[in-house]
Amino acid sequence: MATLNEKKTCSERMENFRRFVWNPETKLFMGRTLINWVWISLYYLAFYVVMTGLFALSIYSLMRTVNPYEPDYQDQLKSPGVTLRPDVYGDRGLQIYYNTSENKTWERLVTTLQTFLTAYTPAAQHLNVNCTGDKYFIQDTFDGPNNTKLSCKFTSDMLQNCSGIADPTFGFPEGKPCFIIKMNRIIKFYPGNGTAPRVDCTYVGDESRPLEVDYYPVNGTFNLHYFPYYGKKAQPTYSNPLVAVKFLNITRNVELKIVCKIIGAGITFDNVHDPYEGKVEFKLKIEN
Amino acid sequence: MKKEMDVDDHKLELPDLEAKYSTSITKGLVGAVAAERLLRDGPNELRPPRGTPECVKFGRQLAGGLQCLMWVAAAICLIAYGVQEGQGDRGSADNLYLAIALIAVVVVTGCFGYYQEFKSTNIIASFKNLVPQQATVIREGDKLQINANELVVGDLVEIKGGDRVPADIRIISAQGCKVDNSSLTGESEPQTRSPECTHDSPLETRNIAFFSTMCLEGTATGLVINTGDRTIIGRIASLASGVENEKTPIAIEIEHFVDIIAGLAIFFGATFFVVAMVIGYPFLRAMVFFMAIVVAYVPEGLLATVTVCLSLTAKRLARKNCVVKNLEAVETLGSTSTICSDKTGTLTQNRMTVAHLWFDNQIHTADTTEDQSGQSFDQSSETWTLLSRVVTLCNRAQFKSGQENVPVAKREVIGDASETALLKFAEVTVGTVSEARGRFPKVAELPFNSTNKFQLSVHTAGDRQLLVLKGAPERVLERCSTVMIKGQELPLDAQWREAFEGAYADLGGRGERVLGFCARWLPAGTVAAGTDPEALPEVAVGLCFAGLVAMIDPPRATVPRAVLKCRTAGIRVIMVTGDHPITAKAIAKGVGIISEGSETPEDVAARLRVPLEQVDPRQARARVVTGAELAGMEPGVLEGILRAHPEMVFARTSPQQKLVIVESCQRLGAIVAVTGDGVNDSPALKRADIGVAMGIAGSDAAKNAADMILLDDNFASIVTGVEQGRLIFDNLKKSIAYTLTKNIPELTPYLIYITASVPLPLGCITILFIELCTDIFPSVSLAYERAESDIMHLKPRNPRRDRLVNEPLAAYSYFQIGAIQSFAGFTDYFVAMAQEGWWPLLCLGLRPRWEDTHEQELQDSYGQQWTFEQRRYQQYTCYTVFFISIEMCQIADVLIRKTRRLSLLQQGLFRNHILVIAIVFQVSIGCFLCYCPGMPNIFNFMPIRWAPPPQVPVVVRAHALRPPHPHLRRDPQAGRAAAPRELVGS
């Protein structure tokens, strides 16, 4: 092996490398003649064109066969996620701290709510219909305009004291803040099995300790006529129903852990791996 | 280091010697002086070569080419982990896991390799002789038995037949002493030892007996002149330990391969670093990408695959009695292009055997096979009756008792080598010797001595006496007046003498030792019992010549076939021996090292009747070079000779010269295997790319120096080794190609993740599962693939050209098959995403929002809203889908990797059962990972649906689609003439 292991100096190595890149005697560029390189490049070009073509064809046929109204599977969407407004994140999860005497600390939160509720003004909802029945709004046909399905109206005034109409500060300065709970939409999800699901807020870990809460609409329910959701294409104007919660007796200057669960058949809130499934937890601290 | 031994004690007169060692040649040393010298010189034993400490051996297992690559990768991972941790990046624990996995792989395979070597070292160690040797020493005039390791310089020792010489000894007096120097010089004939200095060279002179050689017969008294490591044997042994170990060819190949990988990794990493910077990632983030890409290029599973493949072959070899000390040596034999073989004990049986007989003016061939399976000669002549009787009676050797059930060839005999040969020959051809001897009781005898050069004995035969005599043919003939031909006693005439001379020269020219036999009937009472043996030669005149018997140390039966196989496999077999050129040449011709019809320059000169100098070396295929010629050669001449003559025999070579020969072959670019058994072979064994020692006959020094040991001493096992070595090289190529392929589909998800910002399609843990779990079995099972063609008819690979991994193989694996797998994986990925609601176009650029832990209502293409955790499980589903598609492609891949030259149908789809089992196993593990409860949160595998995959990889043998490769090599090993292709159909 002696011949193979000769110690080469750096300059010899460089020289060898230069010779490899372009060998003037044999006219080899990187070990091949130029025409060879052309052929190889052409081969690879053709190869990749064919491969990309096949790939494009696969994606094209996928999009042609995919159902535009509802997904084939909803493996990860067994139970809806729940979100909170205003949503301010701290180190670990939602964390809403403010000082009643410092306007700046809560104005931001109020603005979040106001911005959020702009989607629920009567003007924003004018394409949706008024629904009155307390049953699932099942539509097997496309009755809406442009071959769509109808969606029920949800306007912010249904949130009464927390609508921001009577009290644009949502009770923040008084230390009785409003929070809005929203349930994620899932296509053809029937929550509650006939009974309207409702929001229930408690202290975390200490459920017996009373937490005085006002729920809007009454009882904190999501009316059944907002369900099921038929998807973006069928219900382009659909808006999620909301529940507002107003905390009435928040102890000042203490960090409180509060969880709002949605109670209803088909909605689970005990998935240890997903803290936002069927419930929303947040920390609240009001200083003055 | 390569200078010859400088000992001059053999030239000194005894008084000088006494003075030099301040001892007495009659009384020996004084006990106190001896004790003092023992303290000064140390015990008289060979210091075992400084064994490598176990921790260094283990460390070596962790420091190979691939291992270094993985250490570097692990370090990079840890750095990347540190950087990400510093940035407070979530999910950065992946890099930590990766680093741990990389280190674990190196350590576990290191332990495995270490264990393998440890086991074979134990096998070898079990062969060592641990019985302490005794020596008879005279101190202060008293004869003592002491352990041989207590001997000191100046001690007076006695040796007798059957003893091992306890140190280097200057002979002071001897009676018929003969030693076997074969382990030192390779001479198979017993050497006479006597007090006279007969040669300038200490190795040639008769008055020195060497440490650890065997005293066969007679007795001798001598003065210890060297002990322990200062003995000739000790110096040779230390010569071996001074020779450095070369890197094995496979280690060189793996380094070359690591170079390719590292080059590609850095190229890719740098490219995407630039891309990431251009896209607008922050520098640190781009740096992490760079590191991740470099690490992704490391084939984690390869190290395990290579180690397991090599140890599988090592096991297979061990079953065929080849024990490999170093795993990498398994392949070396396959790359071997030259075998330098010792003669005695390796090619030959290392026992004198009757090969030819000459009687009735005819040469008869005796059976020299080890198991007496050969043809016998015509035994009907009456001359044979006489000859056989002489052979039986004129012989002092006898079988040790209690061996009636042992085959004759294997029985132990008391007596010298030629007498033993004759005894066994007689026992086999005539029948029980002891019975014949009983019928003809011995009356008187004269043992062999170097002055008479014959041995005679007189036996009672009924009412007559029979005088039998054997000895050097010319001395025997002097005492004959008649000759027996076909039972007729005829007077000697000139014509017959000519025939005799011819036969004698013929047999001598075959390298055989020739003895003449004659007899005479005497009247009863001619010789009385107890007659002075010195008076016997007077009676022994006018004898009747019976015949000649020629003996040789015959080749092992399996050797000629093995040599032929080596030749057809393109391997050059060179004989390197310490024995005489004539014997060496004869054996070389016998085993085919010098093929039939090949001539040496001397033969050509004799044929053309021209002086040797005028012979064109090109006319002579073969050449015999002696050590003396070698010593006078200019540097470089030897290479010229090796190049000019394909068939070489080196005779009378010293251990140093063996080393020089091996080095010359290596300078010519050959990968050299050396086989040998003697101490004199050990330096060459060590220097060789692979040293092969004999397990039974081999000396400890040889076994220590060797890389491989043939437990059955069978040269033919080397052929098995070559075959297995070549097969493993071929199969390793397949395994590596298979293992490399999936590197690309593991890397592209990350590249696309960086550049197109899609949710990550394939996770780090999933990659580790592919590399270290599911794909290990198929890649190892490729080691069980049978040879595609008769690999023993191909030339050995050219170490410069036929690399284990060459650029075409890497390009084919990476840029063709790997690309196909990537496309397949991405198709599946997009399908899996679309089926759950994430259409391909939405995926592009989705990454920042997808990975936002605060985003709990990300909308998919259908308007559904997803929490972060729901998206995470969807990402795991993608991992699993990508995993499954790589696995499916890899199943197709393992099938196309089965063959490199043949069609898959020729090779047989299911003939490799292990591979079928491996695929089943791979699928089962895949299913287990996907469907075992709890997997999503442990290893990020999600249960996925049994749906016909939209991508069906089809194995198509498409000759038409093969790449237009202008570099199709003549050597089919690297050719891709029938490269199979995998097509992706939708």
mmCIF file with all atom_site columns, C-alpha atoms in Angstrom, chain B residues 672-795:
data_model
loop_
_atom_site.group_PDB
_atom_site.id
_atom_site.type_symbol
_atom_site.label_atom_id
_atom_site.label_alt_id
_atom_site.label_comp_id
_atom_site.label_asym_id
_atom_site.label_entity_id
_atom_site.label_seq_id
_atom_site.pdbx_PDB_ins_code
_atom_site.Cartn_x
_atom_site.Cartn_y
_atom_site.Cartn_z
_atom_site.occupancy
_atom_site.B_iso_or_equiv
_atom_site.pdbx_formal_charge
_atom_site.auth_seq_id
_atom_site.auth_comp_id
_atom_site.auth_asym_id
_atom_site.auth_atom_id
_atom_site.pdbx_PDB_model_num
ATOM 1   C CA . VAL B 1 672 ? 0.338   -8.589  -0.451  1.00 0.00 ? 672 VAL B CA 1
ATOM 2   C CA . ALA B 1 673 ? -0.716  -11.500 1.679   1.00 0.00 ? 673 ALA B CA 1
ATOM 3   C CA . VAL B 1 674 ? 2.028   -13.446 3.395   1.00 0.00 ? 674 VAL B CA 1
ATOM 4   C CA . THR B 1 675 ? 1.519   -16.940 4.675   1.00 0.00 ? 675 THR B CA 1
ATOM 5   C CA . GLY B 1 676 ? 3.937   -18.584 6.991   1.00 0.00 ? 676 GLY B CA 1
ATOM 6   C CA . ASP B 1 677 ? 4.403   -20.494 10.158  1.00 0.00 ? 677 ASP B CA 1
ATOM 7   C CA . GLY B 1 678 ? 7.959   -19.985 11.318  1.00 0.00 ? 678 GLY B CA 1
ATOM 8   C CA . VAL B 1 679 ? 9.557   -17.329 13.417  1.00 0.00 ? 679 VAL B CA 1
ATOM 9   C CA . ASN B 1 680 ? 11.491  -16.355 10.322  1.00 0.00 ? 680 ASN B CA 1
ATOM 10  C CA . ASP B 1 681 ? 8.236   -15.397 8.645   1.00 0.00 ? 681 ASP B CA 1
ATOM 11  C CA . SER B 1 682 ? 6.982   -13.117 11.380  1.00 0.00 ? 682 SER B CA 1
ATOM 12  C CA . PRO B 1 683 ? 8.506   -9.812  10.169  1.00 0.00 ? 683 PRO B CA 1
ATOM 13  C CA . ALA B 1 684 ? 7.094   -10.413 6.701   1.00 0.00 ? 684 ALA B CA 1
ATOM 14  C CA . LEU B 1 685 ? 3.740   -11.424 8.178   1.00 0.00 ? 685 LEU B CA 1
ATOM 15  C CA . LYS B 1 686 ? 3.621   -8.170  10.050  1.00 0.00 ? 686 LYS B CA 1
ATOM 16  C CA . ARG B 1 687 ? 4.681   -6.086  7.066   1.00 0.00 ? 687 ARG B CA 1
ATOM 17  C CA . ALA B 1 688 ? 2.180   -7.687  4.713   1.00 0.00 ? 688 ALA B CA 1
ATOM 18  C CA . ASP B 1 689 ? -1.191  -6.152  4.091   1.00 0.00 ? 689 ASP B CA 1
ATOM 19  C CA . ILE B 1 690 ? -2.502  -9.323  5.567   1.00 0.00 ? 690 ILE B CA 1
ATOM 20  C CA . GLY B 1 691 ? -0.391  -11.888 7.341   1.00 0.00 ? 691 GLY B CA 1
ATOM 21  C CA . VAL B 1 692 ? -1.776  -15.397 7.470   1.00 0.00 ? 692 VAL B CA 1
ATOM 22  C CA . ALA B 1 693 ? -0.263  -17.749 10.018  1.00 0.00 ? 693 ALA B CA 1
ATOM 23  C CA . MET B 1 694 ? -0.749  -21.445 10.455  1.00 0.00 ? 694 MET B CA 1
ATOM 24  C CA . GLY B 1 695 ? -2.657  -22.310 13.579  1.00 0.00 ? 695 GLY B CA 1
ATOM 25  C CA . ILE B 1 696 ? -1.311  -25.768 14.337  1.00 0.00 ? 696 ILE B CA 1
ATOM 26  C CA . ALA B 1 697 ? 2.249   -25.640 13.045  1.00 0.00 ? 697 ALA B CA 1
ATOM 27  C CA . GLY B 1 698 ? 2.682   -21.925 13.455  1.00 0.00 ? 698 GLY B CA 1
ATOM 28  C CA . SER B 1 699 ? 5.035   -20.511 16.032  1.00 0.00 ? 699 SER B CA 1
ATOM 29  C CA . ASP B 1 700 ? 3.721   -18.017 18.542  1.00 0.00 ? 700 ASP B CA 1
ATOM 30  C CA . ALA B 1 701 ? 5.794   -15.285 16.956  1.00 0.00 ? 701 ALA B CA 1
ATOM 31  C CA . ALA B 1 702 ? 4.138   -15.908 13.607  1.00 0.00 ? 702 ALA B CA 1
ATOM 32  C CA . LYS B 1 703 ? 0.684   -15.972 15.149  1.00 0.00 ? 703 LYS B CA 1
ATOM 33  C CA . ASN B 1 704 ? 1.333   -12.744 16.995  1.00 0.00 ? 704 ASN B CA 1
ATOM 34  C CA . ALA B 1 705 ? 2.409   -11.014 13.827  1.00 0.00 ? 705 ALA B CA 1
ATOM 35  C CA . ALA B 1 706 ? -0.399  -12.332 11.656  1.00 0.00 ? 706 ALA B CA 1
ATOM 36  C CA . ASP B 1 707 ? -3.790  -10.805 10.980  1.00 0.00 ? 707 ASP B CA 1
ATOM 37  C CA . MET B 1 708 ? -5.446  -14.076 10.180  1.00 0.00 ? 708 MET B CA 1
ATOM 38  C CA . ILE B 1 709 ? -4.884  -17.590 11.371  1.00 0.00 ? 709 ILE B CA 1
ATOM 39  C CA . LEU B 1 710 ? -5.706  -20.787 9.549   1.00 0.00 ? 710 LEU B CA 1
ATOM 40  C CA . LEU B 1 711 ? -6.747  -23.157 12.286  1.00 0.00 ? 711 LEU B CA 1
ATOM 41  C CA . ASP B 1 712 ? -6.432  -26.197 10.043  1.00 0.00 ? 712 ASP B CA 1
ATOM 42  C CA . ASP B 1 713 ? -3.128  -25.120 8.455   1.00 0.00 ? 713 ASP B CA 1
ATOM 43  C CA . ASN B 1 714 ? -4.792  -25.554 5.119   1.00 0.00 ? 714 ASN B CA 1
ATOM 44  C CA . PHE B 1 715 ? -3.511  -23.277 2.412   1.00 0.00 ? 715 PHE B CA 1
ATOM 45  C CA . ALA B 1 716 ? -6.759  -23.862 0.552   1.00 0.00 ? 716 ALA B CA 1
ATOM 46  C CA . SER B 1 717 ? -8.543  -21.940 3.290   1.00 0.00 ? 717 SER B CA 1
ATOM 47  C CA . ILE B 1 718 ? -6.838  -18.865 1.894   1.00 0.00 ? 718 ILE B CA 1
ATOM 48  C CA . VAL B 1 719 ? -8.797  -19.319 -1.288  1.00 0.00 ? 719 VAL B CA 1
ATOM 49  C CA . THR B 1 720 ? -11.983 -19.390 0.759   1.00 0.00 ? 720 THR B CA 1
ATOM 50  C CA . GLY B 1 721 ? -10.777 -16.229 2.427   1.00 0.00 ? 721 GLY B CA 1
ATOM 51  C CA . VAL B 1 722 ? -10.139 -14.543 -0.898  1.00 0.00 ? 722 VAL B CA 1
ATOM 52  C CA . GLU B 1 723 ? -13.560 -15.538 -2.118  1.00 0.00 ? 723 GLU B CA 1
ATOM 53  C CA . GLN B 1 724 ? -15.280 -14.276 1.015   1.00 0.00 ? 724 GLN B CA 1
ATOM 54  C CA . GLY B 1 725 ? -13.227 -11.094 0.954   1.00 0.00 ? 725 GLY B CA 1
ATOM 55  C CA . ARG B 1 726 ? -14.221 -10.352 -2.616  1.00 0.00 ? 726 ARG B CA 1
ATOM 56  C CA . LEU B 1 727 ? -17.816 -11.201 -1.919  1.00 0.00 ? 727 LEU B CA 1
ATOM 57  C CA . ILE B 1 728 ? -17.924 -8.874  1.066   1.00 0.00 ? 728 ILE B CA 1
ATOM 58  C CA . PHE B 1 729 ? -16.368 -6.090  -0.982  1.00 0.00 ? 729 PHE B CA 1
ATOM 59  C CA . ASP B 1 730 ? -19.055 -6.530  -3.616  1.00 0.00 ? 730 ASP B CA 1
ATOM 60  C CA . ASN B 1 731 ? -21.781 -6.791  -1.022  1.00 0.00 ? 731 ASN B CA 1
ATOM 61  C CA . LEU B 1 732 ? -20.512 -3.887  1.034   1.00 0.00 ? 732 LEU B CA 1
ATOM 62  C CA . LYS B 1 733 ? -20.777 -1.834  -2.124  1.00 0.00 ? 733 LYS B CA 1
ATOM 63  C CA . LYS B 1 734 ? -24.415 -2.843  -2.350  1.00 0.00 ? 734 LYS B CA 1
ATOM 64  C CA . SER B 1 735 ? -25.031 -2.165  1.326   1.00 0.00 ? 735 SER B CA 1
ATOM 65  C CA . ILE B 1 736 ? -23.393 1.223   1.147   1.00 0.00 ? 736 ILE B CA 1
ATOM 66  C CA . ALA B 1 737 ? -25.250 2.163   -2.003  1.00 0.00 ? 737 ALA B CA 1
ATOM 67  C CA . TYR B 1 738 ? -28.476 1.158   -0.288  1.00 0.00 ? 738 TYR B CA 1
ATOM 68  C CA . THR B 1 739 ? -27.620 3.066   2.861   1.00 0.00 ? 739 THR B CA 1
ATOM 69  C CA . LEU B 1 740 ? -26.487 6.183   1.035   1.00 0.00 ? 740 LEU B CA 1
ATOM 70  C CA . THR B 1 741 ? -29.587 6.436   -1.086  1.00 0.00 ? 741 THR B CA 1
ATOM 71  C CA . LYS B 1 742 ? -31.912 7.379   1.731   1.00 0.00 ? 742 LYS B CA 1
ATOM 72  C CA . ASN B 1 743 ? -29.648 10.215  2.774   1.00 0.00 ? 743 ASN B CA 1
ATOM 73  C CA . ILE B 1 744 ? -31.188 12.358  0.081   1.00 0.00 ? 744 ILE B CA 1
ATOM 74  C CA . PRO B 1 745 ? -34.855 11.828  0.928   1.00 0.00 ? 745 PRO B CA 1
ATOM 75  C CA . GLU B 1 746 ? -33.854 12.521  4.515   1.00 0.00 ? 746 GLU B CA 1
ATOM 76  C CA . LEU B 1 747 ? -32.121 15.711  3.551   1.00 0.00 ? 747 LEU B CA 1
ATOM 77  C CA . THR B 1 748 ? -34.497 17.197  0.989   1.00 0.00 ? 748 THR B CA 1
ATOM 78  C CA . PRO B 1 749 ? -37.368 17.694  3.473   1.00 0.00 ? 749 PRO B CA 1
ATOM 79  C CA . TYR B 1 750 ? -35.087 19.936  5.453   1.00 0.00 ? 750 TYR B CA 1
ATOM 80  C CA . LEU B 1 751 ? -33.939 21.808  2.370   1.00 0.00 ? 751 LEU B CA 1
ATOM 81  C CA . ILE B 1 752 ? -37.511 22.379  1.257   1.00 0.00 ? 752 ILE B CA 1
ATOM 82  C CA . TYR B 1 753 ? -38.423 23.324  4.813   1.00 0.00 ? 753 TYR B CA 1
ATOM 83  C CA . ILE B 1 754 ? -35.774 26.022  4.713   1.00 0.00 ? 754 ILE B CA 1
ATOM 84  C CA . THR B 1 755 ? -36.378 27.318  1.231   1.00 0.00 ? 755 THR B CA 1
ATOM 85  C CA . ALA B 1 756 ? -40.119 26.849  0.696   1.00 0.00 ? 756 ALA B CA 1
ATOM 86  C CA . SER B 1 757 ? -41.084 27.215  4.383   1.00 0.00 ? 757 SER B CA 1
ATOM 87  C CA . VAL B 1 758 ? -43.413 24.259  4.414   1.00 0.00 ? 758 VAL B CA 1
ATOM 88  C CA . PRO B 1 759 ? -44.198 22.507  7.698   1.00 0.00 ? 759 PRO B CA 1
ATOM 89  C CA . LEU B 1 760 ? -41.320 20.125  8.382   1.00 0.00 ? 760 LEU B CA 1
ATOM 90  C CA . PRO B 1 761 ? -42.035 16.931  6.445   1.00 0.00 ? 761 PRO B CA 1
ATOM 91  C CA . LEU B 1 762 ? -39.583 14.613  8.238   1.00 0.00 ? 762 LEU B CA 1
ATOM 92  C CA . GLY B 1 763 ? -38.328 14.821  11.795  1.00 0.00 ? 763 GLY B CA 1
ATOM 93  C CA . CYS B 1 764 ? -34.976 14.089  13.266  1.00 0.00 ? 764 CYS B CA 1
ATOM 94  C CA . ILE B 1 765 ? -36.125 11.174  15.422  1.00 0.00 ? 765 ILE B CA 1
ATOM 95  C CA . THR B 1 766 ? -37.858 9.624   12.438  1.00 0.00 ? 766 THR B CA 1
ATOM 96  C CA . ILE B 1 767 ? -34.616 9.880   10.455  1.00 0.00 ? 767 ILE B CA 1
ATOM 97  C CA . LEU B 1 768 ? -32.763 8.154   13.259  1.00 0.00 ? 768 LEU B CA 1
ATOM 98  C CA . PHE B 1 769 ? -35.334 5.377   13.172  1.00 0.00 ? 769 PHE B CA 1
ATOM 99  C CA . ILE B 1 770 ? -34.833 4.914   9.455   1.00 0.00 ? 770 ILE B CA 1
ATOM 100 C CA . GLU B 1 771 ? -31.077 4.970   9.781   1.00 0.00 ? 771 GLU B CA 1
ATOM 101 C CA . LEU B 1 772 ? -30.597 2.908   12.885  1.00 0.00 ? 772 LEU B CA 1
ATOM 102 C CA . CYS B 1 773 ? -33.619 0.693   13.070  1.00 0.00 ? 773 CYS B CA 1
ATOM 103 C CA . THR B 1 774 ? -35.655 -0.257  10.071  1.00 0.00 ? 774 THR B CA 1
ATOM 104 C CA . ASP B 1 775 ? -33.017 -0.001  7.360   1.00 0.00 ? 775 ASP B CA 1
ATOM 105 C CA . ILE B 1 776 ? -30.225 -1.750  9.208   1.00 0.00 ? 776 ILE B CA 1
ATOM 106 C CA . PHE B 1 777 ? -31.651 -5.200  8.560   1.00 0.00 ? 777 PHE B CA 1
ATOM 107 C CA . PRO B 1 778 ? -32.012 -4.967  4.784   1.00 0.00 ? 778 PRO B CA 1
ATOM 108 C CA . SER B 1 779 ? -28.611 -3.375  4.418   1.00 0.00 ? 779 SER B CA 1
ATOM 109 C CA . VAL B 1 780 ? -27.017 -6.084  6.513   1.00 0.00 ? 780 VAL B CA 1
ATOM 110 C CA . SER B 1 781 ? -28.958 -8.750  4.663   1.00 0.00 ? 781 SER B CA 1
ATOM 111 C CA . LEU B 1 782 ? -27.247 -7.641  1.467   1.00 0.00 ? 782 LEU B CA 1
ATOM 112 C CA . ALA B 1 783 ? -24.109 -9.133  2.999   1.00 0.00 ? 783 ALA B CA 1
ATOM 113 C CA . TYR B 1 784 ? -25.771 -12.501 2.495   1.00 0.00 ? 784 TYR B CA 1
ATOM 114 C CA . GLU B 1 785 ? -26.204 -11.884 -1.195  1.00 0.00 ? 785 GLU B CA 1
ATOM 115 C CA . ARG B 1 786 ? -24.515 -14.597 -3.173  1.00 0.00 ? 786 ARG B CA 1
ATOM 116 C CA . ALA B 1 787 ? -21.817 -13.859 -5.703  1.00 0.00 ? 787 ALA B CA 1
ATOM 117 C CA . GLU B 1 788 ? -23.194 -12.610 -8.979  1.00 0.00 ? 788 GLU B CA 1
ATOM 118 C CA . SER B 1 789 ? -20.692 -14.331 -11.150 1.00 0.00 ? 789 SER B CA 1
ATOM 119 C CA . ASP B 1 790 ? -17.715 -16.470 -10.537 1.00 0.00 ? 790 ASP B CA 1
ATOM 120 C CA . ILE B 1 791 ? -15.817 -13.866 -8.595  1.00 0.00 ? 791 ILE B CA 1
ATOM 121 C CA . MET B 1 792 ? -12.879 -16.218 -8.457  1.00 0.00 ? 792 MET B CA 1
ATOM 122 C CA . HIS B 1 793 ? -12.421 -15.771 -12.196 1.00 0.00 ? 793 HIS B CA 1
ATOM 123 C CA . LEU B 1 794 ? -11.974 -12.034 -11.998 1.00 0.00 ? 794 LEU B CA 1
ATOM 124 C CA . LYS B 1 795 ? -8.753  -10.204 -11.466 1.00 0.00 ? 795 LYS B CA 1
#
